[in-house]
Amino acid sequence: MLGKTANGLFWMYRYLERAENTARLIETGQRIALTRLDAGDSEWRPVLQSAGSLDQFGLRHDELHKDAAIDWLLRDRTNPSSVLSSIEAARQNARLVRTALTHEVWEATNSAYMQARDILARKVGERDLPSVLGTLRQRTSLVRGMTHGTMLRNEIYNFARMGTFLERADNTARILDVKYYVLLPSAKAVGTSLDNVQWETILRSVSARGGFRMEYGAAAGPREIASFLILDRRMPRSLAFCVRKIREQLAHLAPGHRKPGKAQGKVAHLEHAYLTYDIDAVFDYGLHEFVQKMLDLLSDLSAQIEADFRFYE
Amino acid sequence: MNFDEMWGGDDRIRRPYQKFHDWFDTEEPARLRAKQREAEELFRLTGITFNVYGRAEAEERLIPFDIVPRIISDREWNRLTKGIEQRVRAINAFLHDVYHRQEIIKAGRIPKDMISRNAAFEPKMIGVTPPGGVYTHIVGVDLVRTGPDDFYVLEDNVRTPSGVSYMLENRETMLQMFPELFARNKVKGVQGYPTDLRRSLADCAPSGAAGSPVVAVLTPGIYNSAYYEHAFLADQMGVELVEGHDLRVMGGRVAMRTTQGYKPIDVLYRRVDDEFLDPLNFNPDSQLGVPGIMDVYRAGGITIANAPGTGIADDKAIYSYMPEIVEFYTGERPILQNVQTWRCSDPDSLAYVLDNLADLVVKEVHGSGGYGMLIGPTATKRDLAAFRRKLQARPGHYIAQPTLSLSTVPIFSKQGLTPRHVDLRPFVLVSPNRITVTPGGLTRVALQKGSLVVNSSQGGGTKDTWVLED
């Protein structure tokens, strides 16, 4: 496979995942704004932080208003991580690697793009927001479904999956980075109602409320949430899950390549040294420091994959 | 009165169209309109779009598709095929001659200046024989029709002809939308084209290529107007689609950068113009090409399809010599007619063209795509005056032809079946062993009433083209 094609696949799926994650963050932000009367517009700051675009937003807006924040995250083309920008970038990469995709995947991607362009052509009113977000997530899910249902399990698939899980791990880590203080052990055994809302926000922003309740019941607190998001190997958005997936994809690629790449070594180290202990070890290390470390290692891993597989000259 | 391919001259349905017409008569117009919309939706979804140069807002546009097929009988097709094969053989012989002994000049059939001072003549090809002796691996001959038996070649398109993806997708769309039509009509298949293309290219690999030759398609990238087609063909052939920056010259070969290192290529189907192919040998500013590829090529390390320098054979001034070229190399009379052409570089011709400007079509010698041409009969006084000045300033840049009364084929419009002018581009594959003409091609149709301009960049549409079994 061409290095350029591997690169295109990797980024196509990173952007698809990003579109979905940003849509989910908007949903979460909106949900809090609706359920907390005292919140005002302040809840949108951490949402923008989690989306990694608070600074850029600040360059264009003097104040943080809800409408402006939603518009920025949803459809602002100057925000490279907005849902619209991400879907456009995914589709642009899909065009670049058109020959590597099945007809079904390409059509699903192209129709996701066409629909996003249509429904995001104008500002989306509050009333339409839930259905617009729903449609967008359905559209990107269709691409994922077609990917699973029609693509050969070969190196094309491996690069697509690595893009997905690197972006997802990065997203989960950024949410933890912004909200880590909510999860720190507190002297009180039971959290305040404010804490409860914050915890719920975290779980919502990684679509994990249902799974968490199923696993831990209603009474569990921050320690379990942290463990769920970082170490749980069954939770499809946890760091441990994503990193394991990346390791597996790299292992699939290995036989075709003459020597094990450096990325394989790096992912093994990342998993072994940081994701095989229990949550107490993470708290001992310092939750914030741990999350920062994860973000660094993930970005380093991404760069190593690019180098190992000759994404660029 | 022009010739209509469905109604003939006397309003009797011509035989190839009879079954279609019977079917059409029983169809509800509302259903057909819905089908027309459905077809557009299919195209949009598949992403068959083209980019129009110089229009920022419409970066990807759809070429309008008309559901009425253009139908050609077996007998008509056989004659066309023979004419095309003859012409393509002559062109390849001409190219070899032009870059080697230049017998045709010595014989006095073409003036020396017409070759040596021609911008399309490529000195780097002098003395070079491409692998298998093939210069034009892929040809898309533009034909127009003026009567039941009168076909003219308008252009030979031997550089990098495009449009074949429309031939294939138009058929795919018709099969999906109107399967019943294909049950009633025996239509020859076009779907073998990608397989034929791959085999034909592989057959042209350098003799040193071991095993199954590695073929790749070279595209200028996703912003090129025909990018969809490049990706489509690579996909259908099952070969890599590469850009210049994926390639480099290593150890006398051209190799592509894969995830497992560099892998040599035997045959490069390039959709990049000569000028941009190699910054070391041609335009030094090109970002699209591969530095040094021409040196590998000249040493026989790779096949480039089509060969560099083929443009000399579809230059519009050389075009006017095609009857002589066909006779000179095949010893036969040309089967297909050439359109009478005035070379404005010749003072007498220029005088004639200036006197009759309002009746003629004037084209730039090196132009294409319908850009920069004048259609006398439909031009305004201002256009005519402007062109007159251009002609006087640089006569050598222009040729003129009579305005042909192009045949029409009906399109499906609000008024039902309404005739519109069409042309035809069959696609030809050339390998050392054989010449293959796919039965069908791209029919382009001018959607405006009376218009003679069928180019997609100028608002033309396309039709599926059927060649019937007898």
PDB file of N, CA and C in Angstrom, chain B residues 356-362 373-381 383-384 387 401-403 452:
ATOM      1  N   ASN B 356     -15.095  35.096 -44.247  1.00  0.00           N
ATOM      2  CA  ASN B 356     -16.258  34.248 -43.984  1.00  0.00           C
ATOM      3  C   ASN B 356     -16.435  33.912 -42.500  1.00  0.00           C
ATOM      4  N   LEU B 357     -15.893  34.781 -41.650  1.00  0.00           N
ATOM      5  CA  LEU B 357     -15.828  34.482 -40.225  1.00  0.00           C
ATOM      6  C   LEU B 357     -17.189  34.071 -39.639  1.00  0.00           C
ATOM      7  N   ALA B 358     -18.251  34.722 -40.101  1.00  0.00           N
ATOM      8  CA  ALA B 358     -19.564  34.480 -39.508  1.00  0.00           C
ATOM      9  C   ALA B 358     -20.117  33.090 -39.826  1.00  0.00           C
ATOM     10  N   ASP B 359     -19.490  32.382 -40.779  1.00  0.00           N
ATOM     11  CA  ASP B 359     -19.980  31.042 -41.131  1.00  0.00           C
ATOM     12  C   ASP B 359     -19.087  29.931 -40.597  1.00  0.00           C
ATOM     13  N   LEU B 360     -17.972  30.296 -39.977  1.00  0.00           N
ATOM     14  CA  LEU B 360     -16.964  29.296 -39.626  1.00  0.00           C
ATOM     15  C   LEU B 360     -16.852  29.077 -38.121  1.00  0.00           C
ATOM     16  N   VAL B 361     -16.193  27.952 -37.783  1.00  0.00           N
ATOM     17  CA  VAL B 361     -15.786  27.713 -36.399  1.00  0.00           C
ATOM     18  C   VAL B 361     -14.274  27.927 -36.359  1.00  0.00           C
ATOM     19  N   VAL B 362     -13.824  28.765 -35.429  1.00  0.00           N
ATOM     20  CA  VAL B 362     -12.387  29.015 -35.329  1.00  0.00           C
ATOM     21  C   VAL B 362     -11.891  28.461 -33.999  1.00  0.00           C
ATOM     22  N   MET B 373     -12.741  29.206 -28.299  1.00  0.00           N
ATOM     23  CA  MET B 373     -13.133  28.998 -29.689  1.00  0.00           C
ATOM     24  C   MET B 373     -14.279  29.926 -30.077  1.00  0.00           C
ATOM     25  N   LEU B 374     -14.412  30.127 -31.391  1.00  0.00           N
ATOM     26  CA  LEU B 374     -15.466  31.002 -31.892  1.00  0.00           C
ATOM     27  C   LEU B 374     -16.392  30.189 -32.783  1.00  0.00           C
ATOM     28  N   ILE B 375     -17.690  30.305 -32.530  1.00  0.00           N
ATOM     29  CA  ILE B 375     -18.649  29.669 -33.439  1.00  0.00           C
ATOM     30  C   ILE B 375     -19.342  30.786 -34.194  1.00  0.00           C
ATOM     31  N   GLY B 376     -18.916  31.002 -35.429  1.00  0.00           N
ATOM     32  CA  GLY B 376     -19.349  32.144 -36.222  1.00  0.00           C
ATOM     33  C   GLY B 376     -20.852  32.379 -36.237  1.00  0.00           C
ATOM     34  N   PRO B 377     -21.643  31.365 -36.630  1.00  0.00           N
ATOM     35  CA  PRO B 377     -23.075  31.605 -36.819  1.00  0.00           C
ATOM     36  C   PRO B 377     -23.802  32.072 -35.558  1.00  0.00           C
ATOM     37  N   THR B 378     -23.308  31.721 -34.378  1.00  0.00           N
ATOM     38  CA  THR B 378     -24.017  32.122 -33.160  1.00  0.00           C
ATOM     39  C   THR B 378     -23.311  33.266 -32.438  1.00  0.00           C
ATOM     40  N   ALA B 379     -22.204  33.746 -32.991  1.00  0.00           N
ATOM     41  CA  ALA B 379     -21.426  34.782 -32.292  1.00  0.00           C
ATOM     42  C   ALA B 379     -22.053  36.166 -32.491  1.00  0.00           C
ATOM     43  N   THR B 380     -21.845  37.032 -31.507  1.00  0.00           N
ATOM     44  CA  THR B 380     -22.323  38.402 -31.635  1.00  0.00           C
ATOM     45  C   THR B 380     -21.329  39.201 -32.493  1.00  0.00           C
ATOM     46  N   LYS B 381     -21.773  40.376 -32.934  1.00  0.00           N
ATOM     47  CA  LYS B 381     -20.877  41.227 -33.744  1.00  0.00           C
ATOM     48  C   LYS B 381     -19.605  41.544 -32.980  1.00  0.00           C
ATOM     49  N   ASP B 383     -18.150  39.707 -30.588  1.00  0.00           N
ATOM     50  CA  ASP B 383     -17.281  38.518 -30.557  1.00  0.00           C
ATOM     51  C   ASP B 383     -16.506  38.395 -31.859  1.00  0.00           C
ATOM     52  N   LEU B 384     -17.240  38.603 -32.973  1.00  0.00           N
ATOM     53  CA  LEU B 384     -16.604  38.465 -34.278  1.00  0.00           C
ATOM     54  C   LEU B 384     -15.482  39.475 -34.442  1.00  0.00           C
ATOM     55  N   PHE B 387     -12.515  38.474 -32.324  1.00  0.00           N
ATOM     56  CA  PHE B 387     -11.773  37.349 -32.887  1.00  0.00           C
ATOM     57  C   PHE B 387     -10.991  37.752 -34.129  1.00  0.00           C
ATOM     58  N   GLN B 401     -12.788  25.928 -39.427  1.00  0.00           N
ATOM     59  CA  GLN B 401     -13.504  24.834 -40.080  1.00  0.00           C
ATOM     60  C   GLN B 401     -14.914  25.287 -40.403  1.00  0.00           C
ATOM     61  N   PRO B 402     -15.552  24.660 -41.416  1.00  0.00           N
ATOM     62  CA  PRO B 402     -16.942  25.018 -41.678  1.00  0.00           C
ATOM     63  C   PRO B 402     -17.808  24.602 -40.493  1.00  0.00           C
ATOM     64  N   THR B 403     -18.936  25.265 -40.294  1.00  0.00           N
ATOM     65  CA  THR B 403     -19.855  24.861 -39.233  1.00  0.00           C
ATOM     66  C   THR B 403     -20.613  23.644 -39.729  1.00  0.00           C
ATOM     67  N   LEU B 452     -24.248  24.089 -30.445  1.00  0.00           N
ATOM     68  CA  LEU B 452     -23.356  23.079 -31.012  1.00  0.00           C
ATOM     69  C   LEU B 452     -22.225  22.731 -30.054  1.00  0.00           C
TER      70      LEU B 452
END
